[in-house]
């Protein structure tokens, strides 16, 4: 027994059904060898990777219609991997990444549940360089700005792994740290378009969620 319980849930994205294995609830926890703790994952944070959050669903929906032709794509904080699965089904060249030690097996299991090939996965700490990961045309993530220090960490990841001509797409449930992140990407030459989005059926206008789309033309980059 793995020490935690799971459930399967069916969701529909872009008219396509996806069957996802996720943790049964946010009280699940299992870190018998202390691997998660050594990575800085507390018991309170441990289960967060294994849920389907509204921002994750919103990112997956955005990836149904986003132009991905010829683009190498990196998902940060992939969790159970729904957005990466959507991209993979569309034929996208995607690398999923997360810090959680169980993200990779959950992603592989979910790909198999949906009769998809394995998603290329790399464990990635935002505070550590990983030169072998390379650079990308498109970097995506959902609700990754929930701590104050995440904005500079994410901006550093973009600086290391975005090509000179690149796009970044972040779905955010209205957290205040997104403004700081936008300023930091602006300093890297990115322009930002923000679209307000409904995060759940109870949301009333102006919706609290945002889809943040950053783009940078190669000519704007100064070395």
JSON list of C-alpha atoms in Angstrom, two decimals, residues 13 28 35-36 48-49 57 67 69 80 87 93 104 125 131 134 144 150 158 160 164 166 170 176 182 188 209:
[
{"chain": "A", "resi": 13, "resn": "UNK", "atom": "CA", "xyz": [-11.68, 19.70, -21.71]},
{"chain": "A", "resi": 28, "resn": "UNK", "atom": "CA", "xyz": [-3.52, 12.73, 2.26]},
{"chain": "A", "resi": 35, "resn": "UNK", "atom": "CA", "xyz": [12.16, 12.77, 0.51]},
{"chain": "A", "resi": 36, "resn": "UNK", "atom": "CA", "xyz": [9.46, 15.42, 0.33]},
{"chain": "A", "resi": 48, "resn": "UNK", "atom": "CA", "xyz": [-1.50, 19.99, -3.18]},
{"chain": "A", "resi": 49, "resn": "UNK", "atom": "CA", "xyz": [0.12, 18.48, -6.27]},
{"chain": "A", "resi": 57, "resn": "UNK", "atom": "CA", "xyz": [-8.52, 23.32, -15.38]},
{"chain": "A", "resi": 67, "resn": "UNK", "atom": "CA", "xyz": [-1.17, 27.98, -31.10]},
{"chain": "A", "resi": 69, "resn": "UNK", "atom": "CA", "xyz": [2.70, 24.53, -33.89]},
{"chain": "A", "resi": 80, "resn": "UNK", "atom": "CA", "xyz": [-1.34, 15.57, -12.02]},
{"chain": "A", "resi": 87, "resn": "UNK", "atom": "CA", "xyz": [-1.02, 19.34, -25.23]},
{"chain": "A", "resi": 93, "resn": "UNK", "atom": "CA", "xyz": [6.25, 18.86, -27.94]},
{"chain": "A", "resi": 104, "resn": "UNK", "atom": "CA", "xyz": [6.15, 11.79, -12.29]},
{"chain": "A", "resi": 125, "resn": "UNK", "atom": "CA", "xyz": [13.41, 23.02, -8.46]},
{"chain": "A", "resi": 131, "resn": "UNK", "atom": "CA", "xyz": [21.06, 23.60, -17.88]},
{"chain": "A", "resi": 134, "resn": "UNK", "atom": "CA", "xyz": [17.29, 23.66, -22.38]},
{"chain": "A", "resi": 144, "resn": "UNK", "atom": "CA", "xyz": [2.26, 29.16, -9.13]},
{"chain": "A", "resi": 150, "resn": "UNK", "atom": "CA", "xyz": [7.42, 32.70, -5.99]},
{"chain": "A", "resi": 158, "resn": "UNK", "atom": "CA", "xyz": [11.76, 32.11, -17.29]},
{"chain": "A", "resi": 160, "resn": "UNK", "atom": "CA", "xyz": [16.93, 30.62, -17.76]},
{"chain": "A", "resi": 164, "resn": "UNK", "atom": "CA", "xyz": [14.76, 34.99, -27.03]},
{"chain": "A", "resi": 166, "resn": "UNK", "atom": "CA", "xyz": [9.03, 33.24, -26.37]},
{"chain": "A", "resi": 170, "resn": "UNK", "atom": "CA", "xyz": [0.02, 31.71, -16.40]},
{"chain": "A", "resi": 176, "resn": "UNK", "atom": "CA", "xyz": [-1.63, 39.75, -5.53]},
{"chain": "A", "resi": 182, "resn": "UNK", "atom": "CA", "xyz": [4.48, 40.88, -14.50]},
{"chain": "A", "resi": 188, "resn": "UNK", "atom": "CA", "xyz": [13.01, 40.81, -19.46]},
{"chain": "A", "resi": 209, "resn": "UNK", "atom": "CA", "xyz": [-9.22, 34.84, -12.13]}
]
